[in-house]
Each structure stands twice: as structure tokens, then as C-alpha cells.
Short mmCIF file of C-alpha atoms and ligand atoms in Angstrom, two decimals:
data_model
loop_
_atom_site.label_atom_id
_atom_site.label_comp_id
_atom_site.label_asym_id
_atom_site.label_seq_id
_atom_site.Cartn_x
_atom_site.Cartn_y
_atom_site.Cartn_z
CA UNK A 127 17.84 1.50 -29.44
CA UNK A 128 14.48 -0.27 -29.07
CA UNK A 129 12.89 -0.28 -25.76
CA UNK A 130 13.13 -3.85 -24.04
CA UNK A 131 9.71 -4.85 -22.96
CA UNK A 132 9.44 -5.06 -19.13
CA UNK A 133 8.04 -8.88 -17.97
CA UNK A 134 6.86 -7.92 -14.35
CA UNK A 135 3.48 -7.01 -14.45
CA UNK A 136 2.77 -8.76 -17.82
CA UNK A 137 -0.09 -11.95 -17.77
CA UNK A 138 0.26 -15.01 -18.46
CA UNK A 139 -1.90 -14.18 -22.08
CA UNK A 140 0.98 -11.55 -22.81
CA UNK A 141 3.68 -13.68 -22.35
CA UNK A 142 2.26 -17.02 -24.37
CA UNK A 143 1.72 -14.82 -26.99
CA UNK A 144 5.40 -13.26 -26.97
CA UNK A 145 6.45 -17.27 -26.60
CA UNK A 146 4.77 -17.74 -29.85
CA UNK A 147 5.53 -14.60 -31.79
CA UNK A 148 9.98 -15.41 -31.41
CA UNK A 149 9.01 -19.27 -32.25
CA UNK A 150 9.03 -20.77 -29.12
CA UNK A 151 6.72 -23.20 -27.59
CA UNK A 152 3.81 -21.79 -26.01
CA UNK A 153 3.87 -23.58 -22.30
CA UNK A 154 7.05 -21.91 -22.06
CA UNK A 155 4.91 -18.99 -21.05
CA UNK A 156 3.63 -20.46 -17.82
CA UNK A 157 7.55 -21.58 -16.94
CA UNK A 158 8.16 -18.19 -16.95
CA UNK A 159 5.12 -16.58 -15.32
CA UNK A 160 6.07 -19.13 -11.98
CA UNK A 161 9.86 -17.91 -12.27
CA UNK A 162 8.39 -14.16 -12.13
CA UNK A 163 5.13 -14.56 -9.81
CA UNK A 164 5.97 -17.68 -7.42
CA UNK A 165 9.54 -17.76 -7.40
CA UNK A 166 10.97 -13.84 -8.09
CA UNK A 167 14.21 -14.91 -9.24
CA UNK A 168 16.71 -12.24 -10.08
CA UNK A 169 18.12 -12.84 -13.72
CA UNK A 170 17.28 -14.68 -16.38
CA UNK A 171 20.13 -17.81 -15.92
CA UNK A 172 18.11 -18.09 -12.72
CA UNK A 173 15.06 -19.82 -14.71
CA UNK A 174 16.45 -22.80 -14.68
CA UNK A 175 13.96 -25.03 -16.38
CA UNK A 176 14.37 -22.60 -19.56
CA UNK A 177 16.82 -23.57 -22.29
CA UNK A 178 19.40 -21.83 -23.46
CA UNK A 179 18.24 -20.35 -26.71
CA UNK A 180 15.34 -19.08 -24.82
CA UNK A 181 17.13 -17.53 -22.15
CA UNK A 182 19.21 -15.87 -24.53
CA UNK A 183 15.75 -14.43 -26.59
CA UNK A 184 14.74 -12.91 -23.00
CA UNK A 185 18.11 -11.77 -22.03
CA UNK A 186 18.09 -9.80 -25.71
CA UNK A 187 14.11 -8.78 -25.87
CA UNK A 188 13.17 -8.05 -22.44
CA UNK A 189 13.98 -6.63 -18.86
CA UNK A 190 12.13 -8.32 -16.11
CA UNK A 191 11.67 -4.53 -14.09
CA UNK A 192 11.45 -0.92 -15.01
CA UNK A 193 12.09 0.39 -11.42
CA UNK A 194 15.40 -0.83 -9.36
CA UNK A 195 16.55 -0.95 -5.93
CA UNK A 196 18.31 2.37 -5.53
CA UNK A 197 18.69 2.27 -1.69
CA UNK A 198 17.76 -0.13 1.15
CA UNK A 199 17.58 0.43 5.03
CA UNK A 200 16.96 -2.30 7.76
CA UNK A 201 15.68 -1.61 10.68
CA UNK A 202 16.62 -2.94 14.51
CA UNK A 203 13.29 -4.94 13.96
CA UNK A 204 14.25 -6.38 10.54
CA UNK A 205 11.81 -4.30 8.83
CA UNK A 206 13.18 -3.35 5.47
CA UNK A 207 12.85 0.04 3.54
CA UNK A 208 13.47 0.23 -0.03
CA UNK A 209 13.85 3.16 -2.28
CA UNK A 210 12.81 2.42 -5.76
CA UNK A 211 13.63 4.47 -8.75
CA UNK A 212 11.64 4.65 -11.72
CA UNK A 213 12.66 4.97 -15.26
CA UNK A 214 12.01 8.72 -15.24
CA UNK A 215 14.58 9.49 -12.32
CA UNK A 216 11.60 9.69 -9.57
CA UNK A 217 11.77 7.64 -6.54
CA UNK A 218 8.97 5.88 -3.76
CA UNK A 219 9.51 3.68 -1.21
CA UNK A 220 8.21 0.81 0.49
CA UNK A 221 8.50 -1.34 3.18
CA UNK A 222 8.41 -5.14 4.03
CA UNK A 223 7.62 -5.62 7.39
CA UNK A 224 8.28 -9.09 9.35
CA UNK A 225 6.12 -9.49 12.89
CA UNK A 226 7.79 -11.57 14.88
CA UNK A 227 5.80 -15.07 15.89
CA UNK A 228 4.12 -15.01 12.69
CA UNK A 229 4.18 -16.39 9.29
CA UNK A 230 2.90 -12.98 7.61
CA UNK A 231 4.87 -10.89 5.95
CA UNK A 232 3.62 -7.49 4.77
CA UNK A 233 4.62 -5.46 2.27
CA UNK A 234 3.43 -1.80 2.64
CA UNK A 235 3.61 0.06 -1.15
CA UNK A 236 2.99 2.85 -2.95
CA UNK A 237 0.55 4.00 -5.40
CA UNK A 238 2.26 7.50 -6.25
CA UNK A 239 5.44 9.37 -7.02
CA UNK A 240 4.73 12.09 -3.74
CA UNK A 241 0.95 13.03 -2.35
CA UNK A 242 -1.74 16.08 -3.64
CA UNK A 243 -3.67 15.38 -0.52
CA UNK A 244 -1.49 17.87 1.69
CA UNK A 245 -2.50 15.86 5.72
CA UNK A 246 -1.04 18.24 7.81
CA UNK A 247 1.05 15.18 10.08
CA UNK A 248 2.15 13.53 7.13
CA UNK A 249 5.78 12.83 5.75
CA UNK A 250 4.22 12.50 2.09
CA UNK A 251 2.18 15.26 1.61
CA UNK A 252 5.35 17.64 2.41
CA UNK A 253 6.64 16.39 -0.68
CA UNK A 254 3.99 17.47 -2.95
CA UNK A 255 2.67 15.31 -5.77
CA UNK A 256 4.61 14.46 -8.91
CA UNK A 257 2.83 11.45 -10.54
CA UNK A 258 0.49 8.51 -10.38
CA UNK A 259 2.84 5.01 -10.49
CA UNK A 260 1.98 2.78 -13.10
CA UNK A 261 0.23 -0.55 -12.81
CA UNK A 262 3.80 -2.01 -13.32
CA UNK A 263 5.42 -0.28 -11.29
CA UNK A 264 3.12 -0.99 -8.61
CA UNK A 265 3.81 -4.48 -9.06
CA UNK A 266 7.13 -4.74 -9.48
CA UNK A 267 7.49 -3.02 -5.86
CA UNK A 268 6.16 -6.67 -4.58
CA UNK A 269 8.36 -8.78 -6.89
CA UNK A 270 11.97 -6.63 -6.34
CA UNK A 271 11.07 -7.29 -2.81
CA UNK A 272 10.14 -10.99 -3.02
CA UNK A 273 13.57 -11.10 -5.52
CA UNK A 274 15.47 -9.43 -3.24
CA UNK A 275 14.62 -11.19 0.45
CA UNK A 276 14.09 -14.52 -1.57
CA UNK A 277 10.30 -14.25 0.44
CA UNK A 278 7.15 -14.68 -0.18
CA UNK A 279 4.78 -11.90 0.71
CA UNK A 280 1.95 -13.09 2.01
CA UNK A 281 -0.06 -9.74 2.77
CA UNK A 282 -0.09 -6.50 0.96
CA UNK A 283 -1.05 -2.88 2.37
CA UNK A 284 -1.52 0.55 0.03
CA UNK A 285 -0.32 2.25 2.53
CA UNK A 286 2.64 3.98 1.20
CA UNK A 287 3.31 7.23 -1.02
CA UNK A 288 0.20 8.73 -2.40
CA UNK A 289 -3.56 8.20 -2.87
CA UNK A 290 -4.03 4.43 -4.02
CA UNK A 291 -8.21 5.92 -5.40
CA UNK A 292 -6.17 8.67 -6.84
CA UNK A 293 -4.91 6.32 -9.12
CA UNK A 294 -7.67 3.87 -9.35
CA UNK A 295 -6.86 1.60 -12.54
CA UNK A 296 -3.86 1.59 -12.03
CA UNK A 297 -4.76 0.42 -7.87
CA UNK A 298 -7.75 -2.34 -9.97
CA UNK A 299 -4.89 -3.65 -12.11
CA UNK A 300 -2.27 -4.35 -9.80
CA UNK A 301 -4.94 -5.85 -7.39
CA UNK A 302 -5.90 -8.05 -9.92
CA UNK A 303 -2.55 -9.48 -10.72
CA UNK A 304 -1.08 -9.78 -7.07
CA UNK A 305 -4.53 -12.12 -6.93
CA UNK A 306 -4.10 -13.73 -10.10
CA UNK A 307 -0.37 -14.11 -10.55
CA UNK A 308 0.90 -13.84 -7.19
CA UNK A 309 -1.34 -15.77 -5.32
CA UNK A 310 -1.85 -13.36 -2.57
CA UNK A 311 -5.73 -13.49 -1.38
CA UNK A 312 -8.65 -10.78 -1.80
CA UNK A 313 -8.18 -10.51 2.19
CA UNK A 314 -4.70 -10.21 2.48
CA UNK A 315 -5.15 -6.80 0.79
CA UNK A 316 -5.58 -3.71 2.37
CA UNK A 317 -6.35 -0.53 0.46
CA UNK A 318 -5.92 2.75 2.75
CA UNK A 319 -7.54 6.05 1.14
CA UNK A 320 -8.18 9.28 2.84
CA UNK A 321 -12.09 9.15 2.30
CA UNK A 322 -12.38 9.74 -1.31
CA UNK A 323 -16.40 9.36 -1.60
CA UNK A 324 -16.76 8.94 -5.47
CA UNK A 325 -14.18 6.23 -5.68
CA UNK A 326 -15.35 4.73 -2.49
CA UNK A 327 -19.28 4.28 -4.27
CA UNK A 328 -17.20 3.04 -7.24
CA UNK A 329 -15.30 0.52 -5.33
CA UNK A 330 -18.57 -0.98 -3.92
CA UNK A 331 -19.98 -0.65 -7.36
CA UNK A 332 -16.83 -3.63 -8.20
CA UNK A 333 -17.57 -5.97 -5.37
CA UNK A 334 -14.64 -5.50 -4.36
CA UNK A 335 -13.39 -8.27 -2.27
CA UNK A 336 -10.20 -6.41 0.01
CA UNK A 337 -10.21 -4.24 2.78
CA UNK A 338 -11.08 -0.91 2.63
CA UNK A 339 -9.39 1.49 5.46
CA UNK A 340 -10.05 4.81 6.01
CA UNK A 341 -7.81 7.44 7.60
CA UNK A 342 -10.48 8.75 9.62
CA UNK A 343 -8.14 10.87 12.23
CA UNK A 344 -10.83 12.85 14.03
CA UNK A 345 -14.01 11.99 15.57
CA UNK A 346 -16.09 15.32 13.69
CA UNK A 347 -16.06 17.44 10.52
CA UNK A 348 -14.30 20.25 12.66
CA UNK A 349 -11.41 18.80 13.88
CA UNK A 350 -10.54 16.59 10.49
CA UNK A 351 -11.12 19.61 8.38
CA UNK A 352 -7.99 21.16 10.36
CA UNK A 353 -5.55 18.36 9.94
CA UNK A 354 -7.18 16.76 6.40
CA UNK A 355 -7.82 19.69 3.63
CA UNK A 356 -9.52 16.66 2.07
CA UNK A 357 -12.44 16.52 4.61
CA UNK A 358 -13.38 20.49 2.84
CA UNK A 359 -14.35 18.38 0.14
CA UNK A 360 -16.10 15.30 1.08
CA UNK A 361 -17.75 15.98 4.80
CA UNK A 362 -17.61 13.88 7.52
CA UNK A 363 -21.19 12.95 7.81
CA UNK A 364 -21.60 12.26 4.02
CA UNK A 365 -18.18 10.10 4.47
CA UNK A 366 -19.51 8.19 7.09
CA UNK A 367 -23.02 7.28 5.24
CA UNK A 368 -21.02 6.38 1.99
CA UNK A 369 -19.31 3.50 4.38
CA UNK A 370 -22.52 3.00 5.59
CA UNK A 371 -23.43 1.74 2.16
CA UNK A 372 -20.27 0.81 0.97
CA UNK A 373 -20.66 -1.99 4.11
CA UNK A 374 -24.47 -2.74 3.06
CA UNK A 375 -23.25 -3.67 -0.40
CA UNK A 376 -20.04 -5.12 0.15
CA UNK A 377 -21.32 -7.08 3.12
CA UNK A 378 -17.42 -5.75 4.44
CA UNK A 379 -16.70 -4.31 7.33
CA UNK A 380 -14.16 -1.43 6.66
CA UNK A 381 -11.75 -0.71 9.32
CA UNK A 382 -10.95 2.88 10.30
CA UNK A 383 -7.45 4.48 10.60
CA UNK A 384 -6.88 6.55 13.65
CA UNK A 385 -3.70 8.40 14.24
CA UNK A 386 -3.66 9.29 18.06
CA UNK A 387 -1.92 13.09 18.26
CA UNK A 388 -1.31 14.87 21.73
CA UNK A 389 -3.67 17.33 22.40
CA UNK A 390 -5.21 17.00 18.57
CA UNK A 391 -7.89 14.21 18.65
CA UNK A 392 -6.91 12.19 21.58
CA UNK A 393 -8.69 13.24 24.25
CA UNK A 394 -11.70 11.27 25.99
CA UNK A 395 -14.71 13.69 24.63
CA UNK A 396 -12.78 12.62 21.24
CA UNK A 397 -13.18 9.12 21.71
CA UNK A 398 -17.19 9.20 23.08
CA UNK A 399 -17.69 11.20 19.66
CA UNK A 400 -15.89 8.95 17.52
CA UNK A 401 -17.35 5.88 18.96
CA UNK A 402 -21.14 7.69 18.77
CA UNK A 403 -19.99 8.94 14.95
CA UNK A 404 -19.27 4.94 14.32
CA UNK A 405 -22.06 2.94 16.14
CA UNK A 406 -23.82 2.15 13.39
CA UNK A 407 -20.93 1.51 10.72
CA UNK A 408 -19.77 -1.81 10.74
CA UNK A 409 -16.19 -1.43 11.62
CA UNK A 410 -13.12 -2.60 13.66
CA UNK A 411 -10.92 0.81 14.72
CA UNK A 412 -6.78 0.77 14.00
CA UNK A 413 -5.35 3.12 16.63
CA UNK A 414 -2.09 4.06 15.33
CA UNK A 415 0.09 6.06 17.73
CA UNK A 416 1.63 9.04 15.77
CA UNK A 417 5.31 8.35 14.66
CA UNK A 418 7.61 11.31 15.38
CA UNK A 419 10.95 11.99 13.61
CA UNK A 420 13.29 15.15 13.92
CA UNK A 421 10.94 16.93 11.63
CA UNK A 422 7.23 16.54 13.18
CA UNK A 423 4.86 19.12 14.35
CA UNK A 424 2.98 17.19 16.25
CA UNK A 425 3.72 14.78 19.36
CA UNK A 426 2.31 11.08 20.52
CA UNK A 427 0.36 10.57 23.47
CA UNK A 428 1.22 8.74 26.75
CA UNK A 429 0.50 5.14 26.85
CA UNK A 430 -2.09 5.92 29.40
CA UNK A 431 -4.31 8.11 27.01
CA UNK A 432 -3.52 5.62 24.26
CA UNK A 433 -5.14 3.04 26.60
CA UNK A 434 -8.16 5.31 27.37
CA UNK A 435 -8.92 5.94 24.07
CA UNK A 436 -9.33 2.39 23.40
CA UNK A 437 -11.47 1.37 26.57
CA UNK A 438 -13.85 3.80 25.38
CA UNK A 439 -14.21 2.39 21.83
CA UNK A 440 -14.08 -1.01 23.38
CA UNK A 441 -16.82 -0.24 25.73
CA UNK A 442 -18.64 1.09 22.91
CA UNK A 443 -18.12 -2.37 21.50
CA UNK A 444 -15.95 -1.83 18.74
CA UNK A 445 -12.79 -3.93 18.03
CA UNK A 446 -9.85 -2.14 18.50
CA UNK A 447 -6.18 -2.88 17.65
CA UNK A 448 -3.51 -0.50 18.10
CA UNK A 449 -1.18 -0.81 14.93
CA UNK A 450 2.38 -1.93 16.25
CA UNK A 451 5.38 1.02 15.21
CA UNK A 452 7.72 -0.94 12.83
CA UNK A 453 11.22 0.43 11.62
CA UNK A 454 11.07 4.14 13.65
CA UNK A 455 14.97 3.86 13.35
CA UNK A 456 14.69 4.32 9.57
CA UNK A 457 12.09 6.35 8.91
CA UNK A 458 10.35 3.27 7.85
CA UNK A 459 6.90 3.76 10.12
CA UNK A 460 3.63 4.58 8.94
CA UNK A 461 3.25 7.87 7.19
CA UNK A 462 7.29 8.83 7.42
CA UNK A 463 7.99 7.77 4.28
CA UNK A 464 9.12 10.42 2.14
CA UNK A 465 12.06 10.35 -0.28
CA UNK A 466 15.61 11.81 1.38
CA UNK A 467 16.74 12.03 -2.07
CA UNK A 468 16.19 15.42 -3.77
CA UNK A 469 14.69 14.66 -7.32
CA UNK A 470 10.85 13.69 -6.71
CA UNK A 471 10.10 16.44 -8.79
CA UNK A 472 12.87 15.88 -11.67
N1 LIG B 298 -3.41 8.22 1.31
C1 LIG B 298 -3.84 7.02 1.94
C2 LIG B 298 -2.71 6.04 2.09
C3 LIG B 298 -1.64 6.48 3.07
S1 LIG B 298 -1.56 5.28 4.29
C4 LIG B 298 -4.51 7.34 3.24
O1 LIG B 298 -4.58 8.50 3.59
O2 LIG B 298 -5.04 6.44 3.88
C5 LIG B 298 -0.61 5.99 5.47
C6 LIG B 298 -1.32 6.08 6.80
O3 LIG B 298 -0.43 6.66 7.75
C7 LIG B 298 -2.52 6.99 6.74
O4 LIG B 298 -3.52 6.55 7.60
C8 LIG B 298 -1.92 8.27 7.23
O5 LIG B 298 -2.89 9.20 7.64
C9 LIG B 298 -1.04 7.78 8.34
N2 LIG B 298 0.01 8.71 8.77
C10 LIG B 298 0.53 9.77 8.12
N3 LIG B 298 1.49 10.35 8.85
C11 LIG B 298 1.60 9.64 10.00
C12 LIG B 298 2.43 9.72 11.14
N4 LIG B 298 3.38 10.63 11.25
N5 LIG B 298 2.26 8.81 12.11
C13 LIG B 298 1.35 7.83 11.99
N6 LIG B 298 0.56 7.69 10.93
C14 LIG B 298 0.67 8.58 9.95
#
């Protein structure tokens, strides 16, 4: 049997021309792109401005996704987790993310089936890496969710399985359509990476327009070589003078990821170094209190050295949010995602 051609992810270009190609009317096209981009419906009868005949053509040429909804978890806090599975049999998650007195939602997804970069506090890496997502598959994450909840996502992190520069046309691509077809703003986009340098002077090379965040973790090259085998690679000092640059060009502010570990990098000699290390970048800091499950190594702080931590960045004059824990009952919070099901590595 002939593969049906997947809609998600497709342009608007793409889809006038398959209009025109089965011998129907070309502004059909942009019907369908608003049932797909603004609206998310479910099935084709759902298109209701569509007639018929075309419905039918759809129904018998094309699926609208090539991943589905194999599991879903909600959380005491309403945050959701979804398990997608891919055509292939390999799963990633992702996770929409409601904060209360707000009109944001936030969809956290991922970029790759597992992680290579092996962070030693980090769900993901213990399940190795199997593959880089697709740009479609990226993008369908946002519209199964949006079909699903009947939502609207108004804010989108790349903070879930993988590397998002690992796969970096892929990461452009799906950027570009969540702008384009979506709707969703430059600045309502967060890219997270682990301090790839090469794709970091590549991203300022693109102007690019979201945020760039970087899982700093440590406040020197010692202590991040120990917990990031990626910092044996690109050094902390070079790191820090890339965002240096990457800031001059962008004229962006990049915001760096901290994840506060007992006895690891929390400590006040930690935070004077970090906020010396940072002075000069311009940046606002994301404290992010370790999540611990059943399985982790390492342990959170008390709310007292949390606080320390950030009076000393604060004093230093930095802005400093600590990122609130969302959906710790399933596994949901930041860097626990990992696949319960067995065949990530089919
Ligand atoms: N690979 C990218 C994207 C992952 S984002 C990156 O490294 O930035 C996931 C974020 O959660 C990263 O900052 C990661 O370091 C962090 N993280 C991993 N395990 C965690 C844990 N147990 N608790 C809190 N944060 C964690």
C-alpha cells in the first residue's frame, strides 16, 4: 500500500499545491492549514467548512500525524505528560504545563528519540541516544497536544528529550512553522542546549529571534566537567565568551539554566563564582531546584540554601527566577522525562 502523506508539518505552499494536483480549488488550501494550525481538530469530518468530496480525497490520500498519543498522565497540578510514538516503534514525551493565574500555556517538547550527551543528573541521558526526531514530528508534538486539550499553546520550550542543536534543521524548521503556521511568537520560544559552541556561533550567525538557555549547572570548568562530559569538549571559559558574542550580535540576553544539587554546586563560594563567571554576560539566571524520583543520585537543597544562592546572584545584580516544579507526581518535571516503556532502542 502507498504511504498516506502526513498534513502536520506541511505549509501552506505544500498543501495549495496538493489542492490543485486532485482538482480542487486552490483556497481550499488555507481552509485546511487554519483547521490544522489554529484550530487542531482531530479528524477530517471535523473541518467543517470542507465539502464532502474533499473530505473524502483527504480521508483517502492523507493522515494528518505520523506520531500518536500512546499514553497520557495528569498530574495533581493539571500538568499533562504525553508519550508519543513514532512510526518506527520509538517513543518521547512531552509535557503541557498550565500555571495557574495565567493565560500561558507551555508546552515543553522534544527534539530526540533518547540523549548522546550522557549529564550525570539527568533522566534522558540514562537512556542513551537512538535518533534525531524529524521536523514533523517535532511539530506534530504541539498540534496532538493542541488536538487533544482543544488549547491553544501559547509558549513553547525545547526542553524535553535530547539535544534540540543536535538536531539543528530539524530545531530551524519546526521553529519556523510554529512562527509561521501556528502563530506562536519568536519570544514565546525557548531553545535549551547544553552549551554546544559551534551551533551556538551558528545560531547568532541566523539572527535568531528566540531565547537561547543554557544549562550552565556549575559556576567553573571543574565542577561542570564532573556532572556534564560535554563541558570536556567545549570549556567553560570559551562557552562563556561565545555568549558573550552570541549577546553582542543578537542584541539577546540568554538566560542561564541552573540546577541547584546538595552538596554539588550549591554552596555560597558556588554562587560568588558563578555570579563573577557571569558579570559581564548579559543574562537573567533560572534556578531550578533538582527534581528527585525513586531513581536519583543526587538530592535538592533546603529552601534556605535555595534562597542564598539567589541573594547572592541578586546582589550581584542579576535577575533571578527560580523555575516552579510542575507534575513531580508523574515524572513530568524538568529533566525526568525518560520513556517507562522498554523499546527506545527498537
Ligand atoms: N539538552 C538540552 C535540553 C534539555 S532541557 C539542555 O541540556 O539544555 C532539560 C533541562 O533540565 C536541562 O537544563 C537539564 O540539565 C535539566 N535537568 C536534567 N535533569 C534534571 C533534574 N533531575 N532536575 C532538574 N533539572 C534537570
Amino acid at each position: 500500500m502507498e504511504d498516506k502523506i502526513t498534513l502536520v508539518g506541511k505549509d501552506i505552499k505544500y498543501l495549495e499545491a496538493l489542492m490543485i494536483e486532485n482538482g480542487q480549488s486552490k483556497f481550499r488550501a488555507k481552509q485546511i492549514y487554519n483547521w490544522l494550525y489554529l484550530k487542531s481538530v482531530k479528524d477530517y469530518d471535523s473541518m467543517t467548512d470542507l465539502p464532502a468530496a474533499t473530505r473524502e480525497l483527504l480521508k483517502e490520500k492523507t493522515q494528518l500525524c505520523s506520531i500518536s498519543i500512546k499514553d497520557k498522565q495528569i498530574s495533581k497540578d493539571s500538568t499533562i505528560k504525553y508519550l508519543f510514538e513514532h512510526s518506527d516503534g520509538t517513543y518521547a514525551e512531552a509535557v503541557l504545563m498550565r500555571f495557574d493565574n495565567r493565560a500561558n500555556l507551555t508546552a515543553c517538547i522534544s527534539t530526540q528519540v533518547g540523549c548522546p550527551m550522557g549529564c550525570t543528573f539527568c533522566a534522558t541521558a540514562k537512556l542513551g541516544f537512538t535518533r534525531n526526531l524529524e521536523a514533523e514530528e517535532i511539530i506534530q508534538q504541539i498540534f496532538l497536544i493542541q488536538a487533544d486539550t482543544g488549547l491553544k499553546i501559547t509558549n513553547i520550550v525545547f526542553m524535553g528529550q535530547g539535544e534540540p542543536l543536535l538536531n539543528f534543521d530539524n530545531l530551524i524548521k519546526s521553529i519556523k512553522i510554529f512562527r509561521e503556521q501556528f502563530q506562536i511568537g519568536a519570544r514565546r520560544i525557548t531553545v535549551s542546549t547544553c552549551g554546544l559552541i559551534p551551533q551556538i556561533k551558528k545560531l547568532a550567525e541566523l539572527d535568531f529571534q528566540s531565547t537561547l538557555a543554557i544549562s550552565l549547572h556549575a559556576p567553573n570548568q571543574e565542577k561542570r566537567q564532573a556532572i556534564m562530559p560535554v563541558a570536556n569538549k567545549y570549556k567553560f571559559d570559551e562557552l562563556i565568551s561565545v555568549l558573550k558574542k552570541y549577546t553582542e550580535q543578537t542584541g539577546r540576553r540568554v538566560t542561564i539554566e541552573y540546577v541547584l544539587m546538595k552538596g554539588i554546586n550549591d554552596g555560597i563560594e558556588d554562587a560568588k563564582q558563578l555570579a563573577i563567571a557571569i558579570s559581564k554576560l548579559k543574562s537573567n539566571v533560572n534556578l531550578i531546584v533538582y527534581n528527585q524520583n525513586e531513581k536519583s543520585e543526587y538530592k535538592k537543597p533546603s529552601k534556605e540554601t535555595i534562597q542564598k544562592f539567589k541573594y547572592i546572584l541578586e546582589a550581584s545584580g542579576k535577575k533571578v527566577t527560580i523555575r516552579l516544579e510542575r507534575g513531580a507526581d508523574i515524572d513530568a518535571a524538568c529533566g525526568q522525562l525518560s520513556s517507562k516503556f522498554k523499546n527506545n532502542n527498537p
